[in-house]
Tab-separated table of C-alpha atoms and ligand atoms in Angstrom:
chain	number	residue	atom	x	y	z
A	975	MET	CA	13.123	-5.059	-19.222
A	976	GLN	CA	10.962	-2.380	-21.164
A	977	ILE	CA	8.050	-0.623	-20.114
A	978	ARG	CA	5.292	0.827	-22.463
A	979	LYS	CA	2.311	2.688	-21.039
A	980	LEU	CA	-0.945	1.540	-22.116
A	981	THR	CA	-2.916	4.552	-21.422
A	982	GLY	CA	-2.533	8.199	-20.426
A	983	PHE	CA	-3.341	7.395	-16.627
A	984	MET	CA	-2.811	3.788	-15.907
A	985	GLY	CA	-1.432	0.240	-16.974
A	986	ALA	CA	1.877	-0.754	-18.652
A	987	GLU	CA	2.924	-3.702	-20.427
A	988	ILE	CA	6.525	-5.109	-19.425
A	989	SER	CA	8.562	-7.087	-21.953
A	990	GLY	CA	11.848	-8.439	-21.811
A	991	LEU	CA	11.280	-10.795	-18.894
A	992	ASP	CA	10.670	-14.461	-18.530
A	993	LEU	CA	8.709	-15.162	-15.198
A	994	LYS	CA	9.317	-19.054	-15.343
A	995	HIS	CA	12.693	-18.352	-13.738
A	996	PRO	CA	13.088	-16.275	-10.575
A	997	VAL	CA	14.038	-12.675	-10.856
A	998	SER	CA	16.634	-10.990	-9.447
A	999	ALA	CA	16.452	-8.655	-6.241
A	1000	ASP	CA	16.992	-5.531	-8.864
A	1001	VAL	CA	14.355	-6.771	-11.257
A	1002	ALA	CA	11.889	-7.474	-8.278
A	1003	GLY	CA	12.483	-3.940	-7.196
A	1004	LEU	CA	11.795	-2.556	-10.697
A	1005	LEU	CA	8.500	-4.520	-10.877
A	1006	ARG	CA	7.479	-3.277	-7.676
A	1007	ALA	CA	8.358	0.479	-8.715
A	1008	ALA	CA	6.410	-0.348	-12.181
A	1009	LEU	CA	3.404	-1.328	-10.172
A	1010	ALA	CA	3.459	1.742	-7.904
A	1011	SER	CA	3.952	4.018	-10.844
A	1012	HIS	CA	1.193	2.395	-13.351
A	1013	GLN	CA	-1.159	0.712	-10.938
A	1014	MET	CA	-1.432	-2.370	-13.329
A	1015	ILE	CA	0.994	-3.929	-15.065
A	1016	VAL	CA	0.812	-6.833	-17.764
A	1017	LEU	CA	3.375	-9.453	-18.740
A	1018	ARG	CA	2.471	-11.347	-22.167
A	1019	GLY	CA	3.013	-15.127	-22.680
A	1020	GLN	CA	4.407	-16.065	-19.651
A	1021	PHE	CA	2.365	-19.511	-19.364
A	1022	LEU	CA	3.018	-19.500	-15.602
A	1023	ASN	CA	2.176	-22.710	-13.596
A	1024	ILE	CA	0.614	-22.402	-10.209
A	1025	ALA	CA	4.192	-22.538	-8.419
A	1026	GLU	CA	5.670	-20.118	-10.590
A	1027	GLN	CA	2.604	-17.481	-10.008
A	1028	LYS	CA	2.970	-18.065	-6.143
A	1029	ARG	CA	6.732	-16.925	-6.730
A	1030	LEU	CA	5.888	-14.093	-8.702
A	1031	ASN	CA	3.033	-13.080	-6.187
A	1032	SER	CA	5.737	-13.205	-3.371
A	1033	VAL	CA	7.788	-10.512	-5.177
A	1034	PHE	CA	5.178	-8.182	-4.360
A	1035	GLY	CA	4.072	-9.323	-0.849
A	1036	PRO	CA	3.229	-12.262	1.348
A	1037	ALA	CA	0.255	-14.326	-0.122
A	1038	MET	CA	-3.254	-14.058	1.495
A	1039	GLN	CA	-5.936	-16.389	2.077
A	1040	LEU	CA	-9.335	-14.740	1.520
A	1041	PRO	CA	-12.785	-15.698	3.158
A	1042	TYR	CA	-16.046	-16.275	1.384
A	1043	VAL	CA	-14.673	-17.707	-1.908
A	1044	THR	CA	-13.706	-21.396	-1.949
A	1045	PRO	CA	-10.020	-21.729	-3.250
A	1046	MET	CA	-8.445	-24.374	-5.349
A	1047	GLU	CA	-8.322	-27.580	-3.833
A	1048	GLY	CA	-4.930	-27.972	-2.079
A	1049	GLU	CA	-4.064	-24.397	-2.951
A	1050	PRO	CA	-5.509	-22.278	-0.323
A	1051	GLU	CA	-4.013	-19.027	-1.636
A	1052	VAL	CA	-5.302	-19.484	-5.272
A	1053	ILE	CA	-8.979	-18.733	-6.576
A	1054	ALA	CA	-9.668	-20.083	-10.004
A	1055	VAL	CA	-11.619	-17.610	-11.760
A	1056	LEU	CA	-13.751	-19.703	-13.910
A	1057	LYS	CA	-16.795	-19.417	-16.240
A	1058	GLU	CA	-17.818	-22.519	-17.935
A	1059	ALA	CA	-19.278	-22.490	-21.391
A	1060	GLU	CA	-22.555	-23.948	-20.365
A	1061	GLU	CA	-22.916	-20.979	-17.650
A	1062	ARG	CA	-25.188	-18.528	-19.702
A	1063	ASN	CA	-27.182	-15.558	-18.559
A	1064	THR	CA	-25.285	-15.372	-15.264
A	1065	GLY	CA	-23.133	-12.949	-13.436
A	1066	VAL	CA	-19.497	-13.396	-13.419
A	1067	PHE	CA	-17.130	-13.062	-10.458
A	1068	GLY	CA	-16.044	-9.389	-10.325
A	1069	GLY	CA	-18.502	-8.366	-12.827
A	1070	GLU	CA	-19.096	-4.877	-10.948
A	1071	TRP	CA	-16.674	-2.325	-10.432
A	1072	HIS	CA	-14.634	-3.213	-7.284
A	1073	SER	CA	-11.624	-3.581	-5.094
A	1074	ASP	CA	-10.869	-7.267	-4.114
A	1075	PHE	CA	-12.205	-8.007	-0.639
A	1076	SER	CA	-12.360	-4.189	0.392
A	1077	PHE	CA	-14.526	-5.221	3.209
A	1078	LEU	CA	-11.120	-6.860	5.076
A	1079	GLU	CA	-9.795	-4.900	7.616
A	1080	ASN	CA	-6.416	-5.288	5.746
A	1081	PRO	CA	-7.789	-5.643	2.190
A	1082	PRO	CA	-5.308	-7.170	-0.319
A	1083	ALA	CA	-2.576	-4.800	-1.536
A	1084	GLY	CA	-2.724	-6.247	-4.936
A	1085	SER	CA	-3.582	-9.170	-7.309
A	1086	VAL	CA	-2.229	-11.415	-9.734
A	1087	LEU	CA	-4.098	-12.790	-12.324
A	1088	ASN	CA	-2.765	-15.309	-14.539
A	1089	ALA	CA	-4.728	-16.118	-18.141
A	1090	VAL	CA	-5.172	-19.954	-18.673
A	1091	GLU	CA	-8.197	-20.115	-21.002
A	1092	ILE	CA	-9.372	-16.892	-22.881
A	1093	PRO	CA	-12.306	-16.541	-25.197
A	1094	GLU	CA	-11.166	-15.490	-28.610
A	1095	VAL	CA	-13.288	-12.277	-28.275
A	1096	GLY	CA	-14.545	-10.970	-24.922
A	1097	GLY	CA	-13.720	-11.559	-21.361
A	1098	ASP	CA	-11.581	-8.480	-21.155
A	1099	THR	CA	-10.727	-6.723	-17.663
A	1100	VAL	CA	-10.885	-3.204	-17.236
A	1101	TRP	CA	-9.237	-1.101	-14.773
A	1102	SER	CA	-9.849	2.582	-13.393
A	1103	SER	CA	-7.244	4.578	-11.782
A	1104	GLN	CA	-8.324	5.833	-8.407
A	1105	VAL	CA	-5.385	8.101	-8.190
A	1106	ALA	CA	-6.793	10.108	-11.384
A	1107	ALA	CA	-10.086	9.890	-9.896
A	1108	TYR	CA	-9.149	11.447	-6.794
A	1109	GLU	CA	-6.979	14.141	-8.358
A	1110	SER	CA	-9.627	15.251	-10.678
A	1111	LEU	CA	-12.486	14.949	-8.054
A	1112	PRO	CA	-14.891	18.078	-8.109
A	1113	ALA	CA	-14.380	20.330	-5.010
A	1114	ASP	CA	-17.941	19.731	-3.637
A	1115	LEU	CA	-17.206	15.853	-3.530
A	1116	LYS	CA	-13.677	16.345	-2.167
A	1117	SER	CA	-14.899	18.408	0.567
A	1118	VAL	CA	-17.640	15.667	1.583
A	1119	VAL	CA	-14.964	12.824	1.695
A	1120	GLU	CA	-11.946	14.182	2.785
A	1121	GLY	CA	-11.286	12.896	6.287
A	1122	ARG	CA	-14.361	10.928	6.184
A	1123	GLU	CA	-14.515	7.073	6.218
A	1124	ALA	CA	-16.680	4.578	4.412
A	1125	ILE	CA	-18.403	1.432	5.756
A	1126	HIS	CA	-17.441	-1.738	3.609
A	1127	VAL	CA	-19.294	-5.270	4.043
A	1128	GLY	CA	-18.728	-8.386	2.186
A	1129	LYS	CA	-22.156	-9.701	2.633
A	1130	PRO	CA	-23.965	-7.556	0.073
A	1131	TYR	CA	-21.740	-9.215	-2.490
A	1132	GLY	CA	-23.627	-12.303	-2.246
A	1133	VAL	CA	-27.010	-10.636	-2.157
A	1134	LYS	CA	-26.467	-8.116	-5.030
A	1135	HIS	CA	-24.293	-10.073	-7.314
A	1136	ALA	CA	-23.585	-13.720	-6.434
A	1137	PRO	CA	-25.345	-16.498	-7.983
A	1138	PRO	CA	-28.856	-17.241	-6.344
A	1139	ARG	CA	-27.661	-20.525	-4.513
A	1140	GLU	CA	-25.313	-20.941	-1.673
A	1141	THR	CA	-22.770	-22.917	-3.633
A	1142	ARG	CA	-23.124	-23.969	-7.297
A	1143	SER	CA	-21.904	-27.304	-8.076
A	1144	GLY	CA	-19.876	-27.335	-11.384
A	1145	ALA	CA	-20.324	-23.560	-11.430
A	1146	SER	CA	-17.585	-21.058	-11.829
A	1147	ILE	CA	-16.960	-19.741	-8.459
A	1148	ARG	CA	-17.992	-21.294	-4.900
A	1149	MET	CA	-18.904	-18.768	-2.138
A	1150	VAL	CA	-19.800	-19.432	1.287
A	1151	ARG	CA	-22.520	-17.424	2.913
A	1152	GLY	CA	-22.279	-16.417	6.543
A	1153	ASP	CA	-18.585	-16.021	6.913
A	1154	PRO	CA	-18.007	-13.608	9.822
A	1155	ALA	CA	-14.600	-12.244	8.220
A	1156	ALA	CA	-17.160	-10.956	5.406
A	1157	ASP	CA	-20.368	-10.218	7.074
A	1158	ARG	CA	-18.942	-7.832	9.895
A	1159	GLU	CA	-18.562	-4.075	9.028
A	1160	THR	CA	-15.158	-2.359	8.447
A	1161	ARG	CA	-14.237	1.120	8.141
A	1162	HIS	CA	-11.656	2.550	5.615
A	1163	PRO	CA	-10.670	6.216	4.888
A	1164	VAL	CA	-12.612	7.299	1.725
A	1165	VAL	CA	-9.278	8.865	0.556
A	1166	ILE	CA	-6.150	6.610	1.213
A	1167	THR	CA	-2.531	7.682	0.508
A	1168	GLY	CA	-0.314	5.069	-1.210
A	1169	HIS	CA	3.201	4.994	-2.639
A	1170	GLU	CA	4.865	8.447	-2.611
A	1171	GLY	CA	2.145	10.141	-0.823
A	1172	ARG	CA	-0.465	9.796	-3.857
A	1173	LYS	CA	-4.016	9.972	-2.779
A	1174	ALA	CA	-6.673	7.858	-4.113
A	1175	LEU	CA	-10.295	7.135	-3.925
A	1176	PHE	CA	-11.118	3.914	-1.893
A	1177	VAL	CA	-14.925	3.152	-2.235
A	1178	ASN	CA	-16.571	0.616	-4.704
A	1179	PRO	CA	-20.231	-0.133	-5.524
A	1180	ILE	CA	-19.938	-3.666	-4.343
A	1181	TYR	CA	-18.683	-3.502	-1.040
A	1182	THR	CA	-19.255	-0.203	0.324
A	1183	THR	CA	-22.628	0.035	1.905
A	1184	ARG	CA	-22.220	3.875	3.309
A	1185	LEU	CA	-20.320	6.726	4.587
A	1186	SER	CA	-19.558	7.400	8.249
A	1187	GLY	CA	-22.005	9.581	10.130
A	1188	MET	CA	-24.459	9.093	7.459
A	1189	THR	CA	-27.367	6.581	6.856
A	1190	GLU	CA	-27.361	4.422	3.814
A	1191	THR	CA	-30.119	6.727	2.102
A	1192	LYS	CA	-28.142	9.819	2.641
A	1193	SER	CA	-24.969	8.608	1.544
A	1194	ALA	CA	-26.377	6.854	-1.673
A	1195	PRO	CA	-26.607	9.705	-3.929
A	1196	ILE	CA	-22.793	10.918	-2.792
A	1197	LEU	CA	-21.618	7.315	-3.404
A	1198	GLU	CA	-23.360	7.320	-6.812
A	1199	ALA	CA	-21.645	10.520	-7.703
A	1200	LEU	CA	-18.338	9.154	-6.506
A	1201	TYR	CA	-18.821	5.950	-8.493
A	1202	LYS	CA	-19.702	7.704	-11.816
A	1203	HIS	CA	-16.727	9.764	-11.523
A	1204	ALA	CA	-14.470	7.045	-10.162
A	1205	THR	CA	-15.374	4.970	-13.314
A	1206	ARG	CA	-14.941	7.458	-16.060
A	1207	PRO	CA	-13.488	6.003	-19.235
A	1208	ASP	CA	-10.928	8.490	-19.125
A	1209	PHE	CA	-9.319	6.883	-16.079
A	1210	SER	CA	-9.464	3.364	-17.546
A	1211	CYS	CA	-7.295	0.928	-19.056
A	1212	ARG	CA	-8.979	-2.337	-20.861
A	1213	LEU	CA	-6.810	-5.391	-21.153
A	1214	LYS	CA	-7.655	-7.697	-24.040
A	1215	TRP	CA	-6.273	-11.126	-22.647
A	1216	GLN	CA	-4.432	-13.930	-24.122
A	1217	ALA	CA	-3.567	-17.176	-22.568
A	1218	GLY	CA	-0.186	-17.037	-20.843
A	1219	ASP	CA	-0.398	-13.294	-19.813
A	1220	VAL	CA	-0.222	-12.224	-16.205
A	1221	ALA	CA	-1.571	-8.995	-14.844
A	1222	ILE	CA	-0.544	-7.582	-11.526
A	1223	TRP	CA	-2.706	-4.741	-10.033
A	1224	ASP	CA	-2.543	-2.637	-7.112
A	1225	ASN	CA	-5.748	-3.197	-5.535
A	1226	ARG	CA	-6.115	-0.078	-3.373
A	1227	MET	CA	-5.045	2.669	-5.953
A	1228	SER	CA	-7.448	1.176	-8.583
A	1229	LEU	CA	-10.933	-0.593	-9.160
A	1230	HIS	CA	-11.632	-3.212	-11.857
A	1231	TYR	CA	-14.489	-4.873	-13.509
A	1232	ALA	CA	-14.797	-8.117	-15.292
A	1233	THR	CA	-16.577	-7.966	-18.609
A	1234	ASN	CA	-19.241	-10.444	-19.077
A	1235	ASP	CA	-19.759	-10.728	-22.796
A	1236	TYR	CA	-18.552	-14.423	-23.843
A	1237	ASP	CA	-21.282	-16.797	-22.970
A	1238	GLY	CA	-20.862	-20.090	-24.497
A	1239	VAL	CA	-16.885	-20.161	-24.021
A	1240	ARG	CA	-14.792	-21.297	-21.152
A	1241	ARG	CA	-12.802	-18.638	-19.373
A	1242	LEU	CA	-10.340	-19.619	-16.727
A	1243	LEU	CA	-7.616	-17.413	-14.841
A	1244	TYR	CA	-6.066	-18.041	-11.681
A	1245	ARG	CA	-5.857	-15.404	-8.946
A	1246	THR	CA	-3.638	-14.874	-5.863
A	1247	THR	CA	-3.247	-11.698	-3.682
A	1248	PHE	CA	-0.684	-10.074	-1.818
A	1249	SER	CA	-0.820	-7.869	1.515
A	1250	ALA	CA	0.932	-5.115	2.717
A	1251	ASP	CA	-0.001	-2.521	5.879
A	1252	PRO	CA	-3.657	-1.694	6.096
A	1253	PRO	CA	-4.695	1.222	3.968
A	1254	ARG	CA	-4.203	4.629	5.610
B	1153	SIN	C1	-11.380	-10.294	-10.265
B	1153	SIN	O1	-12.283	-9.435	-10.019
B	1153	SIN	O2	-10.465	-10.516	-9.823
B	1153	SIN	C2	-11.493	-11.122	-11.603
B	1153	SIN	C3	-11.224	-10.297	-12.757
B	1153	SIN	C4	-11.530	-10.852	-14.181
B	1153	SIN	O3	-11.976	-12.190	-13.977
B	1153	SIN	O4	-11.416	-10.321	-15.137
């Protein structure tokens, strides 16, 4: 197994493994360690089926079932991230910087995305290291956020970014509004501590609504400043997918963004998520 860093702050490509076969306990440990170090790892040309993807997911943690988004039929832990060729001038799932389902009391520790159909050009995913973002956070912002919580809620996702109708037949992602698990407010620390005591920013423009002890209006300029810093290109890693690739990311120590620049071409990936203890 070889590991090649993709940027200065995050992302690594791992080669020399065939994930169609179960990995040994030693290799599983190495994969978990690589994820902890690099926050996103990609293995090219794996062409995993759903069962193989679920087995890979279980290397990192127990699989999660998520509210709000309708999973694949018969596969409650799998979301098909699909945009059809005829879906033009519309948003894409994850088309804003976010951490998957941060509004849950115990948001996914990580996600696995398995590329099935990929446009020849476009449809890249971009991640941003929130460890790097925290470590270089200007002192004035650090003093505002240290020890503070942020409020997250799933509901604005539907209002701000989701397609206008409640569910869209034949469209990429089917979402159900009014799910209590998504609509209630949840609090998480703005700065969380992860592997080996490394700290990371944990706020995002899709699901974070305000900072604790402040109104939305008072929080807004602070959150805007945090997002501007958190998504600096310096901290990012952009993946140009090929069919067969599988990427795994730490959903708490990074943000990600699905680019929407491939109208007229079908894009399909399967996503699973895994859990761990709640963020601290
Ligand atoms: C996601 O936000 O999980 C989807 C990312 C992508 O489609 O690139």
